[in-house]
PDB file of C-alpha atoms in Angstrom:
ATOM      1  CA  UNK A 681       1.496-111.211 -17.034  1.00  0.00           C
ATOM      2  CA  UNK A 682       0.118-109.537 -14.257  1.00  0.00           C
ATOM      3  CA  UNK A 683      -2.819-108.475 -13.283  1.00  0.00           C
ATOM      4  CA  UNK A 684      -4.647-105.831 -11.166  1.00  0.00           C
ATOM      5  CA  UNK A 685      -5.419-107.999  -8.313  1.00  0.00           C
ATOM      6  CA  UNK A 686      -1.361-109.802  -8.075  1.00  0.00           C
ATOM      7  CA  UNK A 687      -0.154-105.710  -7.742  1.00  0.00           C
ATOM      8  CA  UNK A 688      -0.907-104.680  -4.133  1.00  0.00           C
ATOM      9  CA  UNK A 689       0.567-101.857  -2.198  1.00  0.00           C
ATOM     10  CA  UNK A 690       2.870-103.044   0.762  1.00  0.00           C
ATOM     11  CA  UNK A 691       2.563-100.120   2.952  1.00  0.00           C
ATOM     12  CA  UNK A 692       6.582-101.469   4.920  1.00  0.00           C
ATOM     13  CA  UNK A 693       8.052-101.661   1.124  1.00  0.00           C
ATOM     14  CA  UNK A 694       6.483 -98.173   0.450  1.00  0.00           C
ATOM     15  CA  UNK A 695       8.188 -96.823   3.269  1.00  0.00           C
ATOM     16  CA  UNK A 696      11.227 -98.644   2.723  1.00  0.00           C
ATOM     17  CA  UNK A 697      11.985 -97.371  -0.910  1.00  0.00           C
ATOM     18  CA  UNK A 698      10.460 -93.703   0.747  1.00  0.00           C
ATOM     19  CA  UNK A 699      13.489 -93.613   3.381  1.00  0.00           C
ATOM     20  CA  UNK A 700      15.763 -95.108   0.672  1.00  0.00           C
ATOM     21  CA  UNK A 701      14.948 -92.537  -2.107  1.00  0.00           C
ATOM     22  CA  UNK A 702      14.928 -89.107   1.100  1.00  0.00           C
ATOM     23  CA  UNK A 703      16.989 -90.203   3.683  1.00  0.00           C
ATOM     24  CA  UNK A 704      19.651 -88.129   3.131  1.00  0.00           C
ATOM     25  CA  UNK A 705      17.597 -84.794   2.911  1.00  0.00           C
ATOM     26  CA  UNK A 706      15.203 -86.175   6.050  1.00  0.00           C
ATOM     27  CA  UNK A 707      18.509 -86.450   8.069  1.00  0.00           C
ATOM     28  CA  UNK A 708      19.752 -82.899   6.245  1.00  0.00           C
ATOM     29  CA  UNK A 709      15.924 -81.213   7.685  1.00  0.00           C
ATOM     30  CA  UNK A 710      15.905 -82.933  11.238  1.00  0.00           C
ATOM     31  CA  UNK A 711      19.608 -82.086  11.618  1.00  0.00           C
ATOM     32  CA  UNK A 712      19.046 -78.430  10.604  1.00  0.00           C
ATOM     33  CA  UNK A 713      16.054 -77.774  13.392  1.00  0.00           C
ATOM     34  CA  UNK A 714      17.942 -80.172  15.911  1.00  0.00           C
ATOM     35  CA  UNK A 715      20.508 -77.601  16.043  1.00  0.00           C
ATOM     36  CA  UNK A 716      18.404 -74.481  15.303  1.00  0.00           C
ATOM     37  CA  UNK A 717      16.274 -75.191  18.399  1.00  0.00           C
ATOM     38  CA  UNK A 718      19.586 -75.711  20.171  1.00  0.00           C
ATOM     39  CA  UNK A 719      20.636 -72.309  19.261  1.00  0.00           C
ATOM     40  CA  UNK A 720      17.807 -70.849  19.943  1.00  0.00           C
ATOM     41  CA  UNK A 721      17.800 -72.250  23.234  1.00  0.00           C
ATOM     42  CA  UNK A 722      21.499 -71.334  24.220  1.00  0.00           C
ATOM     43  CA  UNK A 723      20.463 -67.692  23.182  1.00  0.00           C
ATOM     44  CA  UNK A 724      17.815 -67.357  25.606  1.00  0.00           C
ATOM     45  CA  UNK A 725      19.989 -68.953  28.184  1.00  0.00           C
ATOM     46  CA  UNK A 726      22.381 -66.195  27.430  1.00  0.00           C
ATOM     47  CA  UNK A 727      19.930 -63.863  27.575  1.00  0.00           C
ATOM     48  CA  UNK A 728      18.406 -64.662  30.809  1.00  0.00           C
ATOM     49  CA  UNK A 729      21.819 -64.624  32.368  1.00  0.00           C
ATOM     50  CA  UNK A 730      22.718 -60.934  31.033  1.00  0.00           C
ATOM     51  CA  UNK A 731      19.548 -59.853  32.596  1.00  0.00           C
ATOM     52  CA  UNK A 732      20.154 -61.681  36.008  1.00  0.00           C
ATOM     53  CA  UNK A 733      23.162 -60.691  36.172  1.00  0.00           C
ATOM     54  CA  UNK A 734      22.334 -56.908  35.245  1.00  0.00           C
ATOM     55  CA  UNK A 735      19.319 -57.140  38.271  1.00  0.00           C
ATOM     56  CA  UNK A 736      22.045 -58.286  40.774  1.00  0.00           C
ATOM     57  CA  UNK A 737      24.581 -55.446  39.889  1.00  0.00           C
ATOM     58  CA  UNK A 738      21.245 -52.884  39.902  1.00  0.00           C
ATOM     59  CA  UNK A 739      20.509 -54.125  43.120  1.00  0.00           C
ATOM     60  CA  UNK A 740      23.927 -54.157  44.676  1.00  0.00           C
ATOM     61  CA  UNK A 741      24.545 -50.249  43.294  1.00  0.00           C
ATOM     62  CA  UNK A 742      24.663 -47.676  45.932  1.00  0.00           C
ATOM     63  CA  UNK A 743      26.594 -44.794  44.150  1.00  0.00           C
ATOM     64  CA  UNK A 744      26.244 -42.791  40.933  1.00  0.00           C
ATOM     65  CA  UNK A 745      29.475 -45.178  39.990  1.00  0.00           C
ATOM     66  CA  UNK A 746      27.791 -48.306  40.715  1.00  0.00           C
ATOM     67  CA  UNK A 747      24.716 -47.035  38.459  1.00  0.00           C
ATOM     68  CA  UNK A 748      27.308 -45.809  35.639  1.00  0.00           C
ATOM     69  CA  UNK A 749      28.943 -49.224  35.729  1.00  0.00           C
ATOM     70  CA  UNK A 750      25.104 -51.016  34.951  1.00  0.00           C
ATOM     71  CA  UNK A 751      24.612 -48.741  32.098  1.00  0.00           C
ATOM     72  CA  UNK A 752      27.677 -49.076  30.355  1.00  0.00           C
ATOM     73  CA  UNK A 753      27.848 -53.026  30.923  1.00  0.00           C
ATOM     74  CA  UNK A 754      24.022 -53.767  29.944  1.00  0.00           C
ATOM     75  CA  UNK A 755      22.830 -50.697  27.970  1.00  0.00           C
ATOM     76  CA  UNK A 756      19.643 -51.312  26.665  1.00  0.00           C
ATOM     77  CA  UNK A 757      18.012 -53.398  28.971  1.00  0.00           C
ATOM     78  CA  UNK A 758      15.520 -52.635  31.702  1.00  0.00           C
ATOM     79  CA  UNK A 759      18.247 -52.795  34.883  1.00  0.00           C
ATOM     80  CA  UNK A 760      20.039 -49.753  32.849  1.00  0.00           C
ATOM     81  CA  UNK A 761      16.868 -47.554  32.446  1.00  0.00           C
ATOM     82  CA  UNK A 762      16.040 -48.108  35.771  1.00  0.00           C
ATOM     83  CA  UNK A 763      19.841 -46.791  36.752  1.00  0.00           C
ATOM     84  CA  UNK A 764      19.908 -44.152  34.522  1.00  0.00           C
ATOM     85  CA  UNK A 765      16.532 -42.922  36.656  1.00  0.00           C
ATOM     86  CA  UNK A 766      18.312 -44.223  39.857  1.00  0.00           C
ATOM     87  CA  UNK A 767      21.331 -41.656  39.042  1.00  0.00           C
ATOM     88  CA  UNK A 768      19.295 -38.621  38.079  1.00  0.00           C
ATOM     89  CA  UNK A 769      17.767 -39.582  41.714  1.00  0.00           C
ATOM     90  CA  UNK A 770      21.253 -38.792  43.245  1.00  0.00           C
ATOM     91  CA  UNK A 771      22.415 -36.389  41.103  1.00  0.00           C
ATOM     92  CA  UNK A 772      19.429 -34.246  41.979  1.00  0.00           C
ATOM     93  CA  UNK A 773      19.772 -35.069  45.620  1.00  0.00           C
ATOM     94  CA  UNK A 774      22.968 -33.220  45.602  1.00  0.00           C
ATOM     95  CA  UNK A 775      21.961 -30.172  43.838  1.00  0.00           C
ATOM     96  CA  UNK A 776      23.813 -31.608  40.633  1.00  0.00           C
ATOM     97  CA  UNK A 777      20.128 -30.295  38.517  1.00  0.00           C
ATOM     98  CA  UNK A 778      22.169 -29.789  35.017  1.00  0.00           C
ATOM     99  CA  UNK A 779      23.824 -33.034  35.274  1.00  0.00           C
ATOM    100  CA  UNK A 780      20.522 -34.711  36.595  1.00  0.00           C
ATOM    101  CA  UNK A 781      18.800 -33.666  33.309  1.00  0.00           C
ATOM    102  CA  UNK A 782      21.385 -34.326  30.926  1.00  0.00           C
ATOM    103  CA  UNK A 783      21.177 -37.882  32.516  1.00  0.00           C
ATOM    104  CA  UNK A 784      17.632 -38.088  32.137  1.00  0.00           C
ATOM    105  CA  UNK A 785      17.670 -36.620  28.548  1.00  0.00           C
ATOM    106  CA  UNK A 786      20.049 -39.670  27.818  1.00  0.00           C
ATOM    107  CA  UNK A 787      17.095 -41.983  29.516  1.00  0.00           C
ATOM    108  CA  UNK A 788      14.484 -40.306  27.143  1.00  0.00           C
ATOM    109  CA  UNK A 789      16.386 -40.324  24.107  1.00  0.00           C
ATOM    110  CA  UNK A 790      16.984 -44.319  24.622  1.00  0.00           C
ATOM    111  CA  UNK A 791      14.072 -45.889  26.276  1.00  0.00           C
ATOM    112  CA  UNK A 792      11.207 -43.678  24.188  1.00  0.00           C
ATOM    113  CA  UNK A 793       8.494 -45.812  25.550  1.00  0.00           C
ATOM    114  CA  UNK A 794       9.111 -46.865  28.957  1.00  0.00           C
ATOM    115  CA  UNK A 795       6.707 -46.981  31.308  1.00  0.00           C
ATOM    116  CA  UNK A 796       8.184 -44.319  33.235  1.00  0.00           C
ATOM    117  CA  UNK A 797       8.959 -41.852  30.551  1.00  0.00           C
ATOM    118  CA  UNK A 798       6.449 -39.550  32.520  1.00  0.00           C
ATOM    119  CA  UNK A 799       8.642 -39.502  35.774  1.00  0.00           C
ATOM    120  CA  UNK A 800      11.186 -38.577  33.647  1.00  0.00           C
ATOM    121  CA  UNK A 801       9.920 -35.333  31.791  1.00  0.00           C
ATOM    122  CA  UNK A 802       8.489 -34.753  34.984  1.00  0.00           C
ATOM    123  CA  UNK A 803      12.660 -34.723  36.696  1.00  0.00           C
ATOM    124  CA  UNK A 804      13.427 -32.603  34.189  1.00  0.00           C
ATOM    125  CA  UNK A 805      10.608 -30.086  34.737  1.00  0.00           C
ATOM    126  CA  UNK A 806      11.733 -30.245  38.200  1.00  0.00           C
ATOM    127  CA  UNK A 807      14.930 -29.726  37.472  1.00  0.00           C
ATOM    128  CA  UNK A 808      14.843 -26.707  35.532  1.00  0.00           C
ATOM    129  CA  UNK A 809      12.437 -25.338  37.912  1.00  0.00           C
ATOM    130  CA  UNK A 810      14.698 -25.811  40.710  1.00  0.00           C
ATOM    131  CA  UNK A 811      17.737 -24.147  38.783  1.00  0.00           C
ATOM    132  CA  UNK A 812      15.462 -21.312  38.160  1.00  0.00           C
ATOM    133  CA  UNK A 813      14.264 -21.975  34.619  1.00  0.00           C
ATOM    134  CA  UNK A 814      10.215 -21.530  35.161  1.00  0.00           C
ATOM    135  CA  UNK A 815       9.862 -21.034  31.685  1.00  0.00           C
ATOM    136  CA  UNK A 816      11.012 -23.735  30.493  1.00  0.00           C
ATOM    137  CA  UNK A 817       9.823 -25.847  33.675  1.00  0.00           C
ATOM    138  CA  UNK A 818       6.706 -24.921  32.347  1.00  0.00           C
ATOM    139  CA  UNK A 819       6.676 -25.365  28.807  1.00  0.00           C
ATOM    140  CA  UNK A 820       8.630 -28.996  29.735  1.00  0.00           C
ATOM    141  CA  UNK A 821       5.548 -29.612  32.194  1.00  0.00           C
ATOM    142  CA  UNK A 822       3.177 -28.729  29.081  1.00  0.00           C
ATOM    143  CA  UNK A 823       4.630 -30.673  26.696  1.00  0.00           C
ATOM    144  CA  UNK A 824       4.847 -33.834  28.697  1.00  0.00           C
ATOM    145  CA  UNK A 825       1.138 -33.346  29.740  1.00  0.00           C
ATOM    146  CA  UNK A 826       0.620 -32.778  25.741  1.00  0.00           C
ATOM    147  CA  UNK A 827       2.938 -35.985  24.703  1.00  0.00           C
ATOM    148  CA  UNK A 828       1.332 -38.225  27.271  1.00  0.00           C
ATOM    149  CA  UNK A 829      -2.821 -37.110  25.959  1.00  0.00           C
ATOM    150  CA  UNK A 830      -3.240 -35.184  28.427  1.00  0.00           C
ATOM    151  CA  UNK A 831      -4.869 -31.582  28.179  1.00  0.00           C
ATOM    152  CA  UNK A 832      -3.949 -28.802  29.866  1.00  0.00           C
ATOM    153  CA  UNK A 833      -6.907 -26.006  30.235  1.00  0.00           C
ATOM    154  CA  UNK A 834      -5.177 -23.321  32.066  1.00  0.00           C
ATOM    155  CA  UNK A 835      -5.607 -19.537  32.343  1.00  0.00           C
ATOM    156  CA  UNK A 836      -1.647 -19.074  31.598  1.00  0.00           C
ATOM    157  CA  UNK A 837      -2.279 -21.241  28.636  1.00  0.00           C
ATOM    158  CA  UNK A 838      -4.960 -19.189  27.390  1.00  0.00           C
TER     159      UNK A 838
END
Protein backbone atom coordinates (compact mmCIF):
# COMPACT_ATOMS: atom_id res chain seq x y z
CA UNK A 1 0.00 0.00 0.00
CA UNK A 2 1.13 3.31 -0.44
CA UNK A 3 1.68 5.95 1.41
CA UNK A 4 1.77 9.79 1.43
CA UNK A 5 5.42 10.15 1.31
CA UNK A 6 6.02 7.12 -1.88
CA UNK A 7 3.28 9.61 -4.02
CA UNK A 8 5.32 12.62 -5.23
CA UNK A 9 4.52 14.96 -8.02
CA UNK A 10 7.00 14.63 -11.06
CA UNK A 11 6.66 18.00 -12.46
CA UNK A 12 8.20 16.23 -16.50
CA UNK A 13 5.33 13.38 -16.02
CA UNK A 14 2.81 16.21 -15.17
CA UNK A 15 3.59 17.87 -18.22
CA UNK A 16 3.84 14.88 -20.17
CA UNK A 17 0.23 13.48 -19.49
CA UNK A 18 -0.75 17.66 -19.76
CA UNK A 19 0.50 17.72 -23.58
CA UNK A 20 -0.88 14.15 -23.98
CA UNK A 21 -4.44 14.86 -22.63
CA UNK A 22 -4.44 19.00 -24.84
CA UNK A 23 -2.25 18.65 -27.53
CA UNK A 24 -4.55 18.57 -30.06
CA UNK A 25 -6.55 21.76 -28.96
CA UNK A 26 -2.91 23.58 -27.98
CA UNK A 27 -1.92 22.93 -31.68
CA UNK A 28 -5.85 23.87 -32.75
CA UNK A 29 -5.21 27.62 -30.48
CA UNK A 30 -1.51 28.31 -31.66
CA UNK A 31 -2.52 27.39 -35.23
CA UNK A 32 -5.59 29.68 -35.13
CA UNK A 33 -3.46 33.03 -33.95
CA UNK A 34 -0.41 31.81 -36.16
CA UNK A 35 -2.54 32.49 -39.03
CA UNK A 36 -4.75 35.28 -37.60
CA UNK A 37 -1.65 37.42 -36.99
CA UNK A 38 -0.67 36.46 -40.52
CA UNK A 39 -3.81 37.88 -41.80
CA UNK A 40 -3.75 40.59 -40.01
CA UNK A 41 -0.46 41.37 -41.15
CA UNK A 42 -1.08 40.82 -45.00
CA UNK A 43 -4.07 43.31 -44.48
CA UNK A 44 -2.05 46.08 -43.36
CA UNK A 45 0.45 45.32 -46.03
CA UNK A 46 -2.40 45.74 -48.39
CA UNK A 47 -3.39 48.61 -46.88
CA UNK A 48 -0.24 50.48 -46.83
CA UNK A 49 0.19 49.75 -50.49
CA UNK A 50 -3.41 51.22 -51.51
CA UNK A 51 -2.41 54.29 -49.73
CA UNK A 52 1.14 54.55 -51.36
CA UNK A 53 0.02 53.93 -54.26
CA UNK A 54 -3.03 56.48 -54.00
CA UNK A 55 -0.12 59.35 -52.71
CA UNK A 56 1.91 58.60 -55.92
CA UNK A 57 -1.12 58.95 -58.37
CA UNK A 58 -2.18 62.32 -56.08
CA UNK A 59 1.10 63.51 -56.61
CA UNK A 60 1.57 62.72 -60.25
CA UNK A 61 -2.16 64.45 -61.07
CA UNK A 62 -2.02 67.62 -62.95
CA UNK A 63 -5.60 67.79 -64.48
CA UNK A 64 -9.18 67.65 -63.20
CA UNK A 65 -8.88 63.95 -65.01
CA UNK A 66 -5.93 62.92 -63.16
CA UNK A 67 -7.81 64.05 -59.79
CA UNK A 68 -11.15 62.19 -61.04
CA UNK A 69 -9.11 59.07 -61.70
CA UNK A 70 -7.72 59.19 -57.63
CA UNK A 71 -11.20 59.49 -56.45
CA UNK A 72 -12.81 56.89 -58.23
CA UNK A 73 -9.79 54.33 -57.72
CA UNK A 74 -9.25 55.07 -53.81
CA UNK A 75 -12.50 56.74 -52.60
CA UNK A 76 -12.41 57.09 -49.12
CA UNK A 77 -9.04 57.62 -48.27
CA UNK A 78 -7.12 60.78 -47.52
CA UNK A 79 -5.26 61.10 -51.26
CA UNK A 80 -9.10 61.31 -52.60
CA UNK A 81 -10.25 64.13 -50.19
CA UNK A 82 -7.34 65.90 -50.84
CA UNK A 83 -8.26 65.58 -54.87
CA UNK A 84 -11.64 66.22 -54.53
CA UNK A 85 -10.28 69.80 -52.86
CA UNK A 86 -7.46 69.76 -55.53
CA UNK A 87 -10.35 69.73 -58.37
CA UNK A 88 -12.68 72.30 -56.88
CA UNK A 89 -9.14 74.28 -56.97
CA UNK A 90 -9.25 74.03 -60.85
CA UNK A 91 -12.62 74.03 -61.45
CA UNK A 92 -12.85 77.41 -59.76
CA UNK A 93 -9.76 78.61 -61.50
CA UNK A 94 -11.63 78.41 -64.67
CA UNK A 95 -14.74 80.09 -63.72
CA UNK A 96 -16.43 76.50 -63.55
CA UNK A 97 -18.12 78.01 -59.72
CA UNK A 98 -21.36 75.54 -60.03
CA UNK A 99 -19.31 72.62 -60.82
CA UNK A 100 -16.61 73.69 -58.18
CA UNK A 101 -19.33 73.47 -55.46
CA UNK A 102 -21.09 70.53 -56.46
CA UNK A 103 -17.52 68.97 -56.18
CA UNK A 104 -16.97 70.27 -52.90
CA UNK A 105 -20.54 69.37 -51.66
CA UNK A 106 -19.47 65.72 -52.68
CA UNK A 107 -16.13 66.38 -50.36
CA UNK A 108 -18.46 67.51 -47.43
CA UNK A 109 -20.98 64.99 -47.70
CA UNK A 110 -18.05 62.17 -47.53
CA UNK A 111 -15.25 63.31 -45.39
CA UNK A 112 -17.68 65.09 -42.49
CA UNK A 113 -14.75 65.58 -40.27
CA UNK A 114 -11.72 66.37 -42.09
CA UNK A 115 -9.50 68.67 -41.04
CA UNK A 116 -10.19 70.88 -43.80
CA UNK A 117 -13.91 70.82 -43.83
CA UNK A 118 -13.56 74.67 -43.08
CA UNK A 119 -11.69 75.42 -46.45
CA UNK A 120 -14.32 73.75 -47.90
CA UNK A 121 -17.59 75.63 -46.72
CA UNK A 122 -15.41 78.41 -47.06
CA UNK A 123 -15.01 77.40 -51.43
CA UNK A 124 -18.38 77.20 -51.46
CA UNK A 125 -19.13 80.58 -49.85
CA UNK A 126 -16.76 81.80 -52.34
CA UNK A 127 -18.25 80.28 -54.89
CA UNK A 128 -21.64 81.41 -54.65
CA UNK A 129 -20.40 84.77 -53.95
CA UNK A 130 -18.51 84.88 -57.05
CA UNK A 131 -21.59 83.60 -59.20
CA UNK A 132 -23.50 86.33 -57.61
CA UNK A 133 -25.36 84.52 -54.83
CA UNK A 134 -24.49 87.02 -51.68
CA UNK A 135 -27.25 85.67 -49.93
CA UNK A 136 -26.51 82.60 -49.76
CA UNK A 137 -22.58 83.37 -49.68
CA UNK A 138 -23.55 84.76 -46.61
CA UNK A 139 -25.79 82.57 -44.89
CA UNK A 140 -23.06 79.60 -46.15
CA UNK A 141 -20.29 81.92 -44.45
CA UNK A 142 -22.66 81.98 -41.21
CA UNK A 143 -23.34 78.66 -40.95
CA UNK A 144 -19.83 77.40 -41.30
CA UNK A 145 -18.69 80.03 -38.68
CA UNK A 146 -21.84 78.54 -36.57
CA UNK A 147 -20.88 74.64 -37.36
CA UNK A 148 -17.23 75.18 -36.61
CA UNK A 149 -18.11 77.21 -32.70
CA UNK A 150 -17.56 80.08 -33.89
CA UNK A 151 -19.84 83.24 -33.20
CA UNK A 152 -20.67 85.67 -35.40
CA UNK A 153 -21.72 89.22 -33.66
CA UNK A 154 -22.54 91.28 -36.59
CA UNK A 155 -24.80 94.30 -37.22
CA UNK A 156 -26.41 92.38 -40.41
CA UNK A 157 -26.95 89.56 -38.03
CA UNK A 158 -28.70 91.59 -35.64
Amino acid sequence: MATASQITADPALETQLFWDQYKVTIISVVAVLVLGGLGYAGYQLYKARQAAAATALLASAHSPQDYQQVIERYPGGSPAASAYLLLATQQRAKKNYAEANTTLHKFIDQYPKHELITTAWMGVAANLESLGKSDEALSTYVRSAGVFGLEMHSPIMA
